[in-house]
Coordinates of C-alpha atoms in Angstrom, one line a residue:
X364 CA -15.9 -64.1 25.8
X365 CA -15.2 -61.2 24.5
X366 CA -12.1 -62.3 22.6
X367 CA -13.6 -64.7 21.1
X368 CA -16.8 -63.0 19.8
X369 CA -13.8 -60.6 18.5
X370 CA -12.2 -63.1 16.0
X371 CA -15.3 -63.5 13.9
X372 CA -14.0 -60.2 11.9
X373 CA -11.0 -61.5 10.4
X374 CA -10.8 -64.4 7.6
X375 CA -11.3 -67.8 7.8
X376 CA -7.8 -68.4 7.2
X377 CA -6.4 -65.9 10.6
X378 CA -9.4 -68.0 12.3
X379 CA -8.2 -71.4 11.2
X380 CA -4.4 -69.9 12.6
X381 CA -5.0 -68.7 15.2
X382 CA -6.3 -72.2 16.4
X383 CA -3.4 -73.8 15.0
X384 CA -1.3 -71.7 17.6
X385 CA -3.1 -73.2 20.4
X386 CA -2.8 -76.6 19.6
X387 CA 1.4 -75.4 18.4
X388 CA 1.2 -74.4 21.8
X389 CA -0.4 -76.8 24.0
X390 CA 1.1 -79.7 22.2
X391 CA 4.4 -78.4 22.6
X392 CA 3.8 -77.7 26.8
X393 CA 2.6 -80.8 27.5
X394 CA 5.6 -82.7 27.0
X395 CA 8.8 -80.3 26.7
X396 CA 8.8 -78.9 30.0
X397 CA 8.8 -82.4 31.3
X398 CA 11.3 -83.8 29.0
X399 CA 14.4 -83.6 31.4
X400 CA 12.7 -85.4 34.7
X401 CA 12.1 -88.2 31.9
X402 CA 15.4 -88.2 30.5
X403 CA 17.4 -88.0 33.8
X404 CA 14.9 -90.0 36.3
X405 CA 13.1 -92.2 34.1
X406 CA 15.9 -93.0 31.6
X407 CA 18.6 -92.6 33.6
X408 CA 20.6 -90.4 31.5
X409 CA 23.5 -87.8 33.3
X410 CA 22.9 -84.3 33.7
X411 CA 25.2 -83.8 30.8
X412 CA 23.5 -85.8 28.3
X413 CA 20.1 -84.5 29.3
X414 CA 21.5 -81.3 28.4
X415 CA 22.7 -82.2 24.9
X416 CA 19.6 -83.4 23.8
X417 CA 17.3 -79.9 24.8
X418 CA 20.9 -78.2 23.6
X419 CA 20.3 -80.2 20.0
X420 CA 16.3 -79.4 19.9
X421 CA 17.2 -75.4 21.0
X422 CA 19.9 -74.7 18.9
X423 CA 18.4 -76.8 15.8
X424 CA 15.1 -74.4 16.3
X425 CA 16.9 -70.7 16.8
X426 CA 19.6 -72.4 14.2
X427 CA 17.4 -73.0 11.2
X428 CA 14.9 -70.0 11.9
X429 CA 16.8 -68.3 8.8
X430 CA 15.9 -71.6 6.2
X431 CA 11.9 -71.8 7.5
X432 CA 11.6 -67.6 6.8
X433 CA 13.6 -68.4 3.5
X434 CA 11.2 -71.2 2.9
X435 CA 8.2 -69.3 3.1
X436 CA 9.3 -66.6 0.6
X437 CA 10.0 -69.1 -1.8
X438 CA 8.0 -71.9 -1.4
X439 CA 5.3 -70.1 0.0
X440 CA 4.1 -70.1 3.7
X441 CA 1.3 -72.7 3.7
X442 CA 3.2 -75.1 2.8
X443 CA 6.0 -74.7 4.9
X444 CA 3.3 -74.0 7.7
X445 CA 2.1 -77.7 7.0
X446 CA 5.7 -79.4 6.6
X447 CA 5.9 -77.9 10.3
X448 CA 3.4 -79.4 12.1
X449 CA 4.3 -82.9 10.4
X450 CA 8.0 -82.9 10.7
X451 CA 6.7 -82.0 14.6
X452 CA 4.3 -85.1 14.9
X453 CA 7.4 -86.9 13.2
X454 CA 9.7 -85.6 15.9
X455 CA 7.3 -86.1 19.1
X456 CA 6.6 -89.6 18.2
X457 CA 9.9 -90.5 18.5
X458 CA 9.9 -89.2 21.5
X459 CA 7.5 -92.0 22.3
X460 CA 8.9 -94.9 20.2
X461 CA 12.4 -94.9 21.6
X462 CA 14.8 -94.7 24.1
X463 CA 18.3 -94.6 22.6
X464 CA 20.4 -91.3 22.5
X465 CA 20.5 -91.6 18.3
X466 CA 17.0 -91.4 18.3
X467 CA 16.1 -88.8 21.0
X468 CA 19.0 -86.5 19.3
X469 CA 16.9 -87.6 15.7
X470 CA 13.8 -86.2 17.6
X471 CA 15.3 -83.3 19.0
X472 CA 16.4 -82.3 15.9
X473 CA 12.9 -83.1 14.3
X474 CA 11.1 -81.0 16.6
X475 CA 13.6 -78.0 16.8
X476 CA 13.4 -77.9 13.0
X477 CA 9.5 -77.9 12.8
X478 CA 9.7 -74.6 15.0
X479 CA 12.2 -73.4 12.9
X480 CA 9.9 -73.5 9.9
X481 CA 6.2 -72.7 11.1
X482 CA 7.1 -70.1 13.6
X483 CA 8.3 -67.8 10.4
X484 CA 5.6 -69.3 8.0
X485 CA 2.8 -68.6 10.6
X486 CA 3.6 -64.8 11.3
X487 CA 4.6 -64.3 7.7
X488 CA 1.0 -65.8 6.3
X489 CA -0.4 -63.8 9.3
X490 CA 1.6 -60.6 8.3
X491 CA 0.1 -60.9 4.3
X492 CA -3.2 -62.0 5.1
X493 CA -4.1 -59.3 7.8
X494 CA -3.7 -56.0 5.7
X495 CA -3.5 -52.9 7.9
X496 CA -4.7 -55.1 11.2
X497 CA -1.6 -56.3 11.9
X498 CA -1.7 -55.0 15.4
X499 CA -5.0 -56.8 16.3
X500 CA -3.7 -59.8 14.3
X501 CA -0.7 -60.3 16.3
X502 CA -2.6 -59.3 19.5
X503 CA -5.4 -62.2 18.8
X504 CA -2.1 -64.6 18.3
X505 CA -0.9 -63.5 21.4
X506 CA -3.8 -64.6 23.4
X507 CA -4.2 -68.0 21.8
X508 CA -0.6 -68.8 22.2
X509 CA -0.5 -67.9 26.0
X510 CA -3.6 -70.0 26.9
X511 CA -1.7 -73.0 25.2
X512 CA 1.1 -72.5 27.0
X513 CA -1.3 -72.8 30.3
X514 CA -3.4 -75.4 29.3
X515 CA -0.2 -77.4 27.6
X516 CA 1.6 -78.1 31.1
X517 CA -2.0 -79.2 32.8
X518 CA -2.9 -81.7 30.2
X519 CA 1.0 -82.9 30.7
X520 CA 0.9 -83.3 34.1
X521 CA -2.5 -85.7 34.2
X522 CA -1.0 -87.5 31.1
X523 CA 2.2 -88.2 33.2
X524 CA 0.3 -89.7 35.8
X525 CA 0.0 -92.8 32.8
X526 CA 3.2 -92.4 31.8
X527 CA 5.6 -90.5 29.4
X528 CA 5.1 -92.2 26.5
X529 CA 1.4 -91.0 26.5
X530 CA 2.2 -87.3 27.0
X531 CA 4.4 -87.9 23.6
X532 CA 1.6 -89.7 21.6
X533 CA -0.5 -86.9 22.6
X534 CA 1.5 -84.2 21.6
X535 CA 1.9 -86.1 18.3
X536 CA -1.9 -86.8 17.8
X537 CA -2.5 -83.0 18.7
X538 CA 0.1 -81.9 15.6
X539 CA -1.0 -84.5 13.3
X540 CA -4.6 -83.0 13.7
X541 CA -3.3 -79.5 12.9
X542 CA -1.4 -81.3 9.9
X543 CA -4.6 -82.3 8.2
X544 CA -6.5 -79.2 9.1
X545 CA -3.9 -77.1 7.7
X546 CA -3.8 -79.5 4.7
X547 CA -7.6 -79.4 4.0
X548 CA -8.7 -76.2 5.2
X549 CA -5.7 -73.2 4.8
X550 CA -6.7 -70.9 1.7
X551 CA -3.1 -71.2 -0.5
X552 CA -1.8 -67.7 -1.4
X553 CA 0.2 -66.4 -4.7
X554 CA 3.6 -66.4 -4.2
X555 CA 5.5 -63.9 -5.3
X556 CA 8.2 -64.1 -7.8
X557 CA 11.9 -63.5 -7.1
X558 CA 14.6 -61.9 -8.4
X559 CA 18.0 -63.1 -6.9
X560 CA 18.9 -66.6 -4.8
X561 CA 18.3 -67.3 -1.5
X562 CA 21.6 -65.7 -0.6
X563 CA 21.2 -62.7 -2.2
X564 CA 18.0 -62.6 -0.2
X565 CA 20.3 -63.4 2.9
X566 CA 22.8 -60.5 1.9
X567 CA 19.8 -57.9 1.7
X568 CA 18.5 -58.8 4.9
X569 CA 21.3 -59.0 7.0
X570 CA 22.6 -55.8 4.8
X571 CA 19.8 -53.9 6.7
X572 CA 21.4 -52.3 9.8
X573 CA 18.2 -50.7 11.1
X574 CA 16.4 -54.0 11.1
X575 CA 19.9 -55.6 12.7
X576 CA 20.3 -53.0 15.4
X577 CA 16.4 -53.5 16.2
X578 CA 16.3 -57.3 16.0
X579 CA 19.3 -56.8 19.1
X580 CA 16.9 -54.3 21.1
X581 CA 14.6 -56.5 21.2
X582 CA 16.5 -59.2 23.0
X583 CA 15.3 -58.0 26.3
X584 CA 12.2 -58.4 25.6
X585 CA 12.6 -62.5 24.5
X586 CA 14.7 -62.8 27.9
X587 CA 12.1 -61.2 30.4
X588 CA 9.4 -63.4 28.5
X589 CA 11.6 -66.2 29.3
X590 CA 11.5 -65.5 32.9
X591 CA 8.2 -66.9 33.0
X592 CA 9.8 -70.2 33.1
X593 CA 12.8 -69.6 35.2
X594 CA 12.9 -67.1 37.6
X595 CA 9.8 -66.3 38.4
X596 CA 8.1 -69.8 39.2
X597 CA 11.6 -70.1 40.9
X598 CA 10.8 -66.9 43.1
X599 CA 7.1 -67.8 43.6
X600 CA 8.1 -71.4 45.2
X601 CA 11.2 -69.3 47.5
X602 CA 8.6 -66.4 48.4
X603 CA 6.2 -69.0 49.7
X604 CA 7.5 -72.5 50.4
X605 CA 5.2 -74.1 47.8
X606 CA 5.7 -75.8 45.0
X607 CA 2.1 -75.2 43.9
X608 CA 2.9 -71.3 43.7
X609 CA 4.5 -71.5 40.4
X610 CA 1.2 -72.7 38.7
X611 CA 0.1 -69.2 39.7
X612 CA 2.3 -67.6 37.2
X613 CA 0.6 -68.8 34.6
X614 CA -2.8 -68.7 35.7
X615 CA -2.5 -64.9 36.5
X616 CA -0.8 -64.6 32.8
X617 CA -3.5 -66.3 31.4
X618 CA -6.5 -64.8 32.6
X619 CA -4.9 -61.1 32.9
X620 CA -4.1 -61.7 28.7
X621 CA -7.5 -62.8 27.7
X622 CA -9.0 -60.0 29.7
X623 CA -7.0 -57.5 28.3
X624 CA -5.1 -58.3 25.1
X625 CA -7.6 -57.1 22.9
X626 CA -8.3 -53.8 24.5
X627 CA -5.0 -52.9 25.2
X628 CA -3.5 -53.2 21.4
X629 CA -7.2 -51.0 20.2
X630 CA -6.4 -48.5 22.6
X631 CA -2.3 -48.0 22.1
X632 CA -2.5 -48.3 18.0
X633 CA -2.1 -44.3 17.3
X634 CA 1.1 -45.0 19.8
X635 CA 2.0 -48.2 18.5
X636 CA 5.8 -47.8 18.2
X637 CA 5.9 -45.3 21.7
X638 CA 4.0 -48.1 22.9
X639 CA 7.2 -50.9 22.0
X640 CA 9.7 -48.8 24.1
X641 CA 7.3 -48.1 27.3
X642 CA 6.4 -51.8 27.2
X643 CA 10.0 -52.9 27.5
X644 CA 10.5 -50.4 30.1
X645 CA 7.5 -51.9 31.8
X646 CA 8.5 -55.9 31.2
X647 CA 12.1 -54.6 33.2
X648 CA 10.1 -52.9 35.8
X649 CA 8.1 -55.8 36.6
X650 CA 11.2 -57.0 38.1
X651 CA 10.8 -54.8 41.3
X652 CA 8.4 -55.9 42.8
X653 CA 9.8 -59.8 43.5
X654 CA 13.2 -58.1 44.4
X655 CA 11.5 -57.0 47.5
X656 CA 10.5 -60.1 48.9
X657 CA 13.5 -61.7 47.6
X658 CA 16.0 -62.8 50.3
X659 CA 13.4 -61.7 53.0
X660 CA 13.6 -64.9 55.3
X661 CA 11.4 -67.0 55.7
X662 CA 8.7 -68.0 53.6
X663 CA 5.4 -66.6 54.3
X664 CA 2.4 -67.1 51.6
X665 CA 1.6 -63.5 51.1
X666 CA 5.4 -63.1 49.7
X667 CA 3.3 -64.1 46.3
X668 CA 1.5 -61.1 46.0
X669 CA 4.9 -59.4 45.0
X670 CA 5.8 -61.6 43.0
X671 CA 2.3 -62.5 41.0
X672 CA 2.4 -58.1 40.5
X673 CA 5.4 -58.5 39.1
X674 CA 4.3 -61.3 36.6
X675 CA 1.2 -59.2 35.7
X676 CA 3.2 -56.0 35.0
X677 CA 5.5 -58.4 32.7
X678 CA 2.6 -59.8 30.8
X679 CA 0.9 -56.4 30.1
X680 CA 4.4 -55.6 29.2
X681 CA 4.4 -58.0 26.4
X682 CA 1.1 -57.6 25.8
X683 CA 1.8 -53.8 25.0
X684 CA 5.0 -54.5 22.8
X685 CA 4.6 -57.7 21.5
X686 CA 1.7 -57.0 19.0
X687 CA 3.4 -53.7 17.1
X688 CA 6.7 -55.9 17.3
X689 CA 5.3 -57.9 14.9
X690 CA 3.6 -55.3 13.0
X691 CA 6.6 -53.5 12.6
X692 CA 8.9 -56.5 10.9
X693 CA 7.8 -56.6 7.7
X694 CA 8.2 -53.1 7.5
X695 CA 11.7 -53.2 7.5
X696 CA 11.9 -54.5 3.6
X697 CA 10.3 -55.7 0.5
X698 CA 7.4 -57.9 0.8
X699 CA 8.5 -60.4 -1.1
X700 CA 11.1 -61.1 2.2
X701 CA 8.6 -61.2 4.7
X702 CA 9.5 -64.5 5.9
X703 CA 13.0 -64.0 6.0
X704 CA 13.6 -60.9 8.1
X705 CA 10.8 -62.6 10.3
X706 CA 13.2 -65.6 10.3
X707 CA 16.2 -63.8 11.2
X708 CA 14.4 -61.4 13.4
X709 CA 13.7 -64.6 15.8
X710 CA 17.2 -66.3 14.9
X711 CA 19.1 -63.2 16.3
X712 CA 16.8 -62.7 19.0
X713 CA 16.9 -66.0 20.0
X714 CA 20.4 -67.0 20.3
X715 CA 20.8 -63.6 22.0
X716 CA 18.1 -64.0 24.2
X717 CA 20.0 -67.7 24.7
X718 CA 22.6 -65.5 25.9
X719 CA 20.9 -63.2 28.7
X720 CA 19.0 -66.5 30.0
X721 CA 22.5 -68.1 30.9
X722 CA 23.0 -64.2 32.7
X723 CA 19.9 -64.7 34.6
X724 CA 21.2 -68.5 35.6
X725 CA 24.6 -66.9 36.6
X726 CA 22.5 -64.4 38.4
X727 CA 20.4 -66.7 40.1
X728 CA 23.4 -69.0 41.1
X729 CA 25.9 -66.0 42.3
X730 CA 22.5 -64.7 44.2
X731 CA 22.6 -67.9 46.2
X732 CA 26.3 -68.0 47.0
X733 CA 26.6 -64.6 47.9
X734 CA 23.4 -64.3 49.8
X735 CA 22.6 -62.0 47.1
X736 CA 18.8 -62.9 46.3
X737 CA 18.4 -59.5 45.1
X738 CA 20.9 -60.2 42.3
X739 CA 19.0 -61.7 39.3
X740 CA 16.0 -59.8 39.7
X741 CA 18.0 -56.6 39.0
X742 CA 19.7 -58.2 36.1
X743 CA 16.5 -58.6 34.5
X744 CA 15.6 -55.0 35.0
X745 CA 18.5 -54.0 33.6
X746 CA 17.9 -55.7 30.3
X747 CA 14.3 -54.3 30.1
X748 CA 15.5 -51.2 30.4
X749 CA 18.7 -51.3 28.4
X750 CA 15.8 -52.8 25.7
X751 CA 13.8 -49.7 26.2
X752 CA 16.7 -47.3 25.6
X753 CA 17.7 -49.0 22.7
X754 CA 14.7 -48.8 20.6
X755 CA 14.0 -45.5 21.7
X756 CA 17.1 -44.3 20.3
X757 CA 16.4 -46.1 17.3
X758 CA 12.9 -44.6 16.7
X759 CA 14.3 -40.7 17.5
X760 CA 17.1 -41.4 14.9
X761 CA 14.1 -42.5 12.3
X762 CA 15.3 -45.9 11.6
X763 CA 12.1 -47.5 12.0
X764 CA 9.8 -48.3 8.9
X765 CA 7.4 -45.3 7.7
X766 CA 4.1 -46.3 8.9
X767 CA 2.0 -46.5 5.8
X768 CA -0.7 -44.2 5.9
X769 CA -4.7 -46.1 6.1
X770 CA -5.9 -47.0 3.1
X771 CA -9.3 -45.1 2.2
X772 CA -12.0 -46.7 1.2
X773 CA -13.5 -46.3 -2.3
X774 CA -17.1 -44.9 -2.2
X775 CA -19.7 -46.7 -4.8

């Protein structure tokens, strides 16, 4: 309650967002993690196919990250924000209406290109409209986006129980909602004028070896986050037997972000960049825990305590990173390129977090031929670490952004 009584101090227009991320998120969880079982059971398709279509929505997301970023420089975010959510409702509904690989790829690549241009817009409106509480901002988005992601897959699962189709109307009613809202409600903002063309932009950003050598040290921490729906539902259900154990990784998540969020970004903000490398360290060590009950024979039900430790220890991780992450982006260069280091910040990220996911697979899948269960779980703390190191040797060198000082307030 207290989280919520906290967003009446910021603006309308973070309000109205921070909403929006919810319903991003929840509409988005509701039918994408159950998008294979319907390709491959209900319509039959191989393994391979099944694969091409989420490769298509994926790569056409982390892809495209670059033109949304560029998009909301230019065009300016609002807009892009509300192209978003309807080329999403355009992309889910088609997931509905058809069955045919042309138009599931046509959907894929509908809804991996609405990521590609909110996610940027979002943070980059976000960035500009929350001044020097950035931090808070980001932490507040934090929240509303992990309680989407838990309440997304629970509303799936009872609309499945209809049938598919109804999961993908739903997901398409929830973005059109956030379409209009956006439309009627989001306060536009000036746009500021530019120089050079969009690859000029491009040249500048990428030109930026400080912001290039820190997008890459932060890989680890997309790839632990993304353990949350691999390996560690995968290690609940081993540790225990039951299937129902991997709904306890996102419950703990959940409640343990809303209870803590908040305070935790308030208390670390005169550390805020010390704070990026020890929450790193902290998403790797959360690793440790599961490793112990990994491989340990058979399954008993208190084998989950290890494992739900761990998946605290990685969300207070991200919950002590994540925020000044994001605070620290825009930093890196003019503000008139917000959006696009934001954009390529999560397009070389993301295809390099792609990468250290299909590690962790390898991991798992060596671990199970080599009666090696310890194997993946010590990947992952490697990369948490290695991700530590690295942005701690980038913040000693001083190739971080100069934390402006606070502004002071004018006396009448």
């Amino acid at each position: 309650m207290k989280t919520l009584y906290e967003i009446r101090g910021f603006s309308p227009a973070i309000r109205l967002l921070l909403v929006n991320q919810f319903g991003v998120n929840t509409g988005f969880y509701l039918l994408i993690p159950y998008l294979a079982t319907h390709l491959g059971e209900d319509l039959g398709m191989s393994a391979a196919v099944v694969g091409i279509v989420l490769g298509v929505r994926n790569l056409s997301q982390q892809g495209l990250f670059l033109i949304g970023g560029s998009a909301a420089d230019r065009l300016g975010a609002r807009g892009v924000i509300i192209a978003g959510c309807g080329v999403r409702t355009a992309g889910f509904a088609l997931f509905a209406l058809g069955d045919g690989l042309a138009v599931l790829l046509a959907a894929s690549v509908l809804s991996g290109l609405a990521g590609a241009l909110f996610n940027p817009a979002v943070r980059t409106y976000l960035a500009q409209e929350a001044g020097e509480r950035k931090a808070e901002t980001f932490a507040l988005f934090n929240v509303f986006a992990t309680t989407g992601a838990l309440v997304g897959p629970l509303l799936g699962s009872v609309l499945l129980l209809v049938d598919f189709r109804a999961s993908a109307l739903t997901a398409a009613g929830i973005f059109a909602v956030l379409t209009v809202a956006q439309a009627l409600v989001l306060p536009a903002r000036p746009v500021p004028p530019s120089a050079g063309g969009v690859l000029a932009d491009w040249r500048e950003v990428v030109g930026n070896r400080a912001f290039l050598a820190f997008s890459l040290a932060m890989v680890g921490m997309f790839t632990l986050e993304n353990q949350l729906y691999l390996l560690l539902p995968d290690g609940a259900r081993r540790a225990t037997g039951w299937d129902g154990a991997a709904g306890l990784v996102f419950l703990v998540g959940t409640l343990a972000n809303l209870a803590l969020q908040l305070r935790l970004t308030r208390a670390l903000k005169p550390y805020g960049r010390r704070a990026i490398g020890a929450g790193l360290a902290l998403m790797g060590l959360a690793f440790l825990p599961p490793m112990l009950v990994s491989g340990a024979g058979s399954p008993e039900l208190w084998h989950v305590v290890p494992v739900l430790v761990g998946v605290l220890l990685l969300y207070v991780g991200v919950m002590v990173a994540q925020p000044f992450v994001m605070e620290l982006i825009p930093g890196f260069g003019r503000p008139e390129l917000t959006g696009t280091y934001f954009g390529i910040f999560y397009m070389v990220s993301g295809i390099a977090a792609a990468v250290g996911n299909t590690a962790v697979g390898w991991a798992m899948d060596a671990g199970d031929r080599q009666d090696a269960a310890w194997l993946p779980w010590a990947c992952c703390l490697v990369f948490g670490l290695a991700s530590a190191g690295g942005f701690t040797w980038l913040r000693r060198l001083g190739a971080l952004p100069v934390r402006p000082a606070p502004a002071v307030e004018a006396t009448v």
